[in-house]
XYZ file of C-alpha atoms in Angstrom:
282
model
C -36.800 40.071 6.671
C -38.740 42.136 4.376
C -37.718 42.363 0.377
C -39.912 44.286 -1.348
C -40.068 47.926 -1.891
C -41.383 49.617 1.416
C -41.779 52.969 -0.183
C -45.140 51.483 -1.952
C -46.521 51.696 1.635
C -48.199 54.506 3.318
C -47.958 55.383 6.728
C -50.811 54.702 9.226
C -52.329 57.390 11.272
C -53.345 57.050 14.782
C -56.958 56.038 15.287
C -57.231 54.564 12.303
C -58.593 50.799 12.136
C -60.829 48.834 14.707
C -58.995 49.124 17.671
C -55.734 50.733 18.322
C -53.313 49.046 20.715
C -49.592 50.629 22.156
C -46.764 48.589 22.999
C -42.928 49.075 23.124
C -43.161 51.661 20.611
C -45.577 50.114 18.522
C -48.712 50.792 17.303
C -51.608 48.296 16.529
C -54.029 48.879 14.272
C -57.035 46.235 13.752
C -58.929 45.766 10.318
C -57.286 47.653 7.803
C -57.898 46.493 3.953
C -54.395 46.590 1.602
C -55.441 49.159 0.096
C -55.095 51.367 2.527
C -51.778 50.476 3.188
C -50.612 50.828 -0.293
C -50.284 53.809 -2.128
C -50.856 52.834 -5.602
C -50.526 49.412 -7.642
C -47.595 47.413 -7.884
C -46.309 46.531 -11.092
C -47.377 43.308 -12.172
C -50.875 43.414 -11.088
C -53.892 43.258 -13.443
C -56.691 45.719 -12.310
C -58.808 42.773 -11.056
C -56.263 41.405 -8.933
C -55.616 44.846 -7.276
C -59.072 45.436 -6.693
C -59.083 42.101 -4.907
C -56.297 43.009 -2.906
C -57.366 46.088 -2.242
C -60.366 45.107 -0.708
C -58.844 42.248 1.541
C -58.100 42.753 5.371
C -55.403 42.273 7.221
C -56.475 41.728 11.439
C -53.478 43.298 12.517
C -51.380 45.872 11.155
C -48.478 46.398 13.372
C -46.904 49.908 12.938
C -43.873 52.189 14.533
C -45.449 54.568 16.702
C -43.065 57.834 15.360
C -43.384 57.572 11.766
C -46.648 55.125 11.149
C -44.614 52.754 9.035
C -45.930 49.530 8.460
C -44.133 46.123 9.833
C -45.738 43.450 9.794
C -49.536 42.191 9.307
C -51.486 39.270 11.086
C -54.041 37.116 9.265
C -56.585 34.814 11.063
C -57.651 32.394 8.279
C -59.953 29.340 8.686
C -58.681 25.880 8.284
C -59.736 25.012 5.031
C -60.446 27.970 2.343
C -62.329 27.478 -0.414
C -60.836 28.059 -4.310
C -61.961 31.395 -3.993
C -60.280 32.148 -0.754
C -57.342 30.814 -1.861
C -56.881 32.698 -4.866
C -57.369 35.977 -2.430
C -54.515 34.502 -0.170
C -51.909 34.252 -3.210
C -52.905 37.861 -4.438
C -52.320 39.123 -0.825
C -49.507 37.022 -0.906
C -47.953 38.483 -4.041
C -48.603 41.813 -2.995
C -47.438 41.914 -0.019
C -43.909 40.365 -1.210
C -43.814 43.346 -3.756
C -44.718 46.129 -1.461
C -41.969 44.699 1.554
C -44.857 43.976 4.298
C -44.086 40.305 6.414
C -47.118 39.166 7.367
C -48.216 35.866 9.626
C -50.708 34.047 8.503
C -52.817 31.820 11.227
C -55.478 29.185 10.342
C -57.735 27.955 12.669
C -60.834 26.501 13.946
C -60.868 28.135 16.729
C -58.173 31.919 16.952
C -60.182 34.531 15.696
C -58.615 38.132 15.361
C -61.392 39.764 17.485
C -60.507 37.204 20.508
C -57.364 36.640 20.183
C -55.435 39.270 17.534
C -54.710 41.741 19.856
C -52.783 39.168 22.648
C -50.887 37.519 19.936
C -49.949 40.740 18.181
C -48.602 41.935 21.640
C -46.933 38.648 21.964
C -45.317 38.933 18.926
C -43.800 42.023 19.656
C -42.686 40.851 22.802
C -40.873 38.151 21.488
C -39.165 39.983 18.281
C -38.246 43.020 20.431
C -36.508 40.428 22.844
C -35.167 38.506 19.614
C -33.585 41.885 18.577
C -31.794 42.755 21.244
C -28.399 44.000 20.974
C -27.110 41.285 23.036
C -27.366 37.321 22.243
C -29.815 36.000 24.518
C -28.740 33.185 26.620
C -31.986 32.063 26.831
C -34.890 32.415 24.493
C -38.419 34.303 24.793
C -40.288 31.277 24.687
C -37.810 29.807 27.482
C -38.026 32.365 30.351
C -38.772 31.126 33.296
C -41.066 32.947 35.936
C -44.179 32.772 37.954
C -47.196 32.050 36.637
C -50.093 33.818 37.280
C -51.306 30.697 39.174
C -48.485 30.837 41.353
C -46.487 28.203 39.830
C -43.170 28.882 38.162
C -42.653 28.002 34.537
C -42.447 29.062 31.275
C -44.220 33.021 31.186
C -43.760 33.397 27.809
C -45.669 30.409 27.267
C -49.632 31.199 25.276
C -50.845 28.234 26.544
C -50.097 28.199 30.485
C -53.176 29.265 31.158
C -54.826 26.597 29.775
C -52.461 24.249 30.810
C -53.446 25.391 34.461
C -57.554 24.978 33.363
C -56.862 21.630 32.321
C -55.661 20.670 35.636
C -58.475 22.139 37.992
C -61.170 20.465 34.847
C -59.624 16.791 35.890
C -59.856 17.970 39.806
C -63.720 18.857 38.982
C -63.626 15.737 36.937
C -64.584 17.424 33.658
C -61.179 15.638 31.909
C -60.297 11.911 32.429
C -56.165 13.332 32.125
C -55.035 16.859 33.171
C -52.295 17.216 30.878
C -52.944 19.610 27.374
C -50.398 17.340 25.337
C -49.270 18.207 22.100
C -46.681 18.430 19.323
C -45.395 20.408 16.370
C -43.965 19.811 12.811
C -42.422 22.160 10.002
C -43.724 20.859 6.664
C -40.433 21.481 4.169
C -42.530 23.014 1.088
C -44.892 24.221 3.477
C -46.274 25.968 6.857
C -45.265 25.218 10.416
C -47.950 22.897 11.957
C -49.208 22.769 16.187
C -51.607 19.876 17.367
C -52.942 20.218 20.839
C -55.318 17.307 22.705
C -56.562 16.230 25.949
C -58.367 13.094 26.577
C -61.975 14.234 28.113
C -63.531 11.493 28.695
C -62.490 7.798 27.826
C -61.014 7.539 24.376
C -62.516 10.799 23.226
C -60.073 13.868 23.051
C -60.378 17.581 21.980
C -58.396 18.125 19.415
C -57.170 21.373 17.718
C -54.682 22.161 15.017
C -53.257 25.324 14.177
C -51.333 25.766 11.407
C -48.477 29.496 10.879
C -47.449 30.102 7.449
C -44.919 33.133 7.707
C -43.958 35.220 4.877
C -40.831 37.228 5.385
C -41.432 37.491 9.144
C -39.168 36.301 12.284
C -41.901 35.362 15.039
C -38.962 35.898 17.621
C -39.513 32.328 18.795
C -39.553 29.343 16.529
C -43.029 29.570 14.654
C -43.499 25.580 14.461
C -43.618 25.727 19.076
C -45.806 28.869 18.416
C -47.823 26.733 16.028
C -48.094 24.647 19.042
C -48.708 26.922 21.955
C -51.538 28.563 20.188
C -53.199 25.002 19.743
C -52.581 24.706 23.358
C -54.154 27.966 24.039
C -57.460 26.521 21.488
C -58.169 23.995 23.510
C -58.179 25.922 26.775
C -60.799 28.094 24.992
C -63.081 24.959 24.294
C -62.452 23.525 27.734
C -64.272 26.586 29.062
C -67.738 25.706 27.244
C -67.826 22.126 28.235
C -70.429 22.413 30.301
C -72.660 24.609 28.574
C -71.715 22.968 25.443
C -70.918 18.972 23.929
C -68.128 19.844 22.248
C -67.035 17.313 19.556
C -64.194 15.137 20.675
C -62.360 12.238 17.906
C -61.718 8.829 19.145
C -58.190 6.986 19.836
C -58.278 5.364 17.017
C -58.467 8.335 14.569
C -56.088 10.598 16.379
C -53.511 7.138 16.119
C -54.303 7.293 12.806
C -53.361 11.086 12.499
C -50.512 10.656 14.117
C -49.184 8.019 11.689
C -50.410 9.754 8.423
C -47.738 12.410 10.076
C -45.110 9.783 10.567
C -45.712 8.362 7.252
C -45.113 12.163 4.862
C -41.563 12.313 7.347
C -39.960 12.805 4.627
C -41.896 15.930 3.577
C -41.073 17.514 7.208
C -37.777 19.437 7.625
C -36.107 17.152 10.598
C -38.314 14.722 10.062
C -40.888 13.601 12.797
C -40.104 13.041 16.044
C -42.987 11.688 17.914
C -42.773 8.150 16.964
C -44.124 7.090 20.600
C -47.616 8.521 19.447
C -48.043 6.062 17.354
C -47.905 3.322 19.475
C -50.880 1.784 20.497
């Protein structure tokens, strides 16, 4: 799921970047800018937008331990960019489409690439080495069932587990009013993928966080909008773990109902539509 023309890309040694990482015959390399991925300028760049390009990083550059070649890139983005940080993100955008590279994009409050890249870059190629296999899986990545490192059994493949386990000993300490990380997901049709996460904490104030995948050219191995999800999921477990040392800021019933029916209301904008109509029940 590439396009482009790969050849524009140079390989990456070992040892270069951040942090290097080695799984399944992968290589990960943390905090390289484009230009050091690319050889030279692709055609239909002016000189400012390369050097802006050139200059932007990409978290995670995922490479093929034998030859160095590029696969795929992870971004960790905040929530809201400004105009200038948008007009970076359409340059990398554009550039990476000419030059072949996928790349994830991930915005959000809270998932930051020193935290969290290196987990969800491992994840990732977990779950597209799985996807790839030679054989149809009768089950997917995301649906494996094992135990937990709790001792439960459920769903290993599932980034938020952990937290979904936290949330439950919180309400035994009575830190949460409800134990259960609840959430839901939506795949906006001209759009990204979208993941909401909440739990109540105390009465009628919840923790809420969104996290919101835009993929370009890149198959997550699992379905990105449950992804979307899981990584809110795995947000709020982060957030749980400062409650007591910090007041985190929680939104009321009333303006997570009203989220959930600004959702309900753009259904037509969502590709199979919206299917959490109980949330917005009062």
């Amino acid at each position: 799921m590439t396009g482009g023309d790969p050849s524009w890309l140079s390989t990456v040694p070992p040892g270069v970047g951040r942090a290097v990482l080695h799984r399944s015959g992968r290589r990960v390399h943390g905090g390289l800018r484009l230009g050091e991925l690319i050889r030279r300028r692709p055609p239909g760049l002016t000189g400012s937008q390369w050097n802006t390009a050139g200059r932007t990083v990409i978290d995670q550059v995922i490479c093929a331990v034998d030859d160095g070649r590029p696969e795929f890139g992870v971004e960790f983005r905040p929530p809201s960019p400004d105009a200038a940080a948008r007009r970076t993100e359409r340059i990398t955008e554009a550039v990476t489409a000419a030059v072949g590279l996928s790349l994830l994009r991930i915005a959000s409050a809270t998932l930051h690439t020193a935290e969290h890249g290196p987990r969800i870059a491992e994840y990732l190629i977990d779950a597209r080495g799985y996807a790839a296999g030679s054989d149809v899986p009768a089950v997917g990545f995301r649906d494996i069932v094992g135990r937990l490192p709790d001792g439960r059994t459920g769903a290993v493949n599932d980034l938020g587990a952990l937290a979904r386990a936290e949330a439950v000993e919180a309400y035994v300490a009575r830190r949460l009013v409800d134990p259960i990380l609840r959430g839901l997901h939506v795949h906006w049709a001209q759009g990204p993928v979208e993941g909401w996460s909440w739990v109540e904490v105390r009465p009628g104030g919840f923790l809420v966080e969104r996290v919101t995948l835009q993929p370009y050219r890149i198959s997550c191995g699992v379905d990105p909008a449950r992804l979307a999800e899981d990584l809110a999921v795995l947000a709020v477990g982060d957030r749980l773990r400062t409650l007591e040392s910090e007041a985190p800021a929680l939104m009321s019933r009333e303006d997570l109902l009203h989220d959930f029916r600004r959702l309900r209301d753009r259904r037509g904008e969502l590709v199979n539509g919206f299917a959490y109509e109980h949330l917005c029940q009062e």
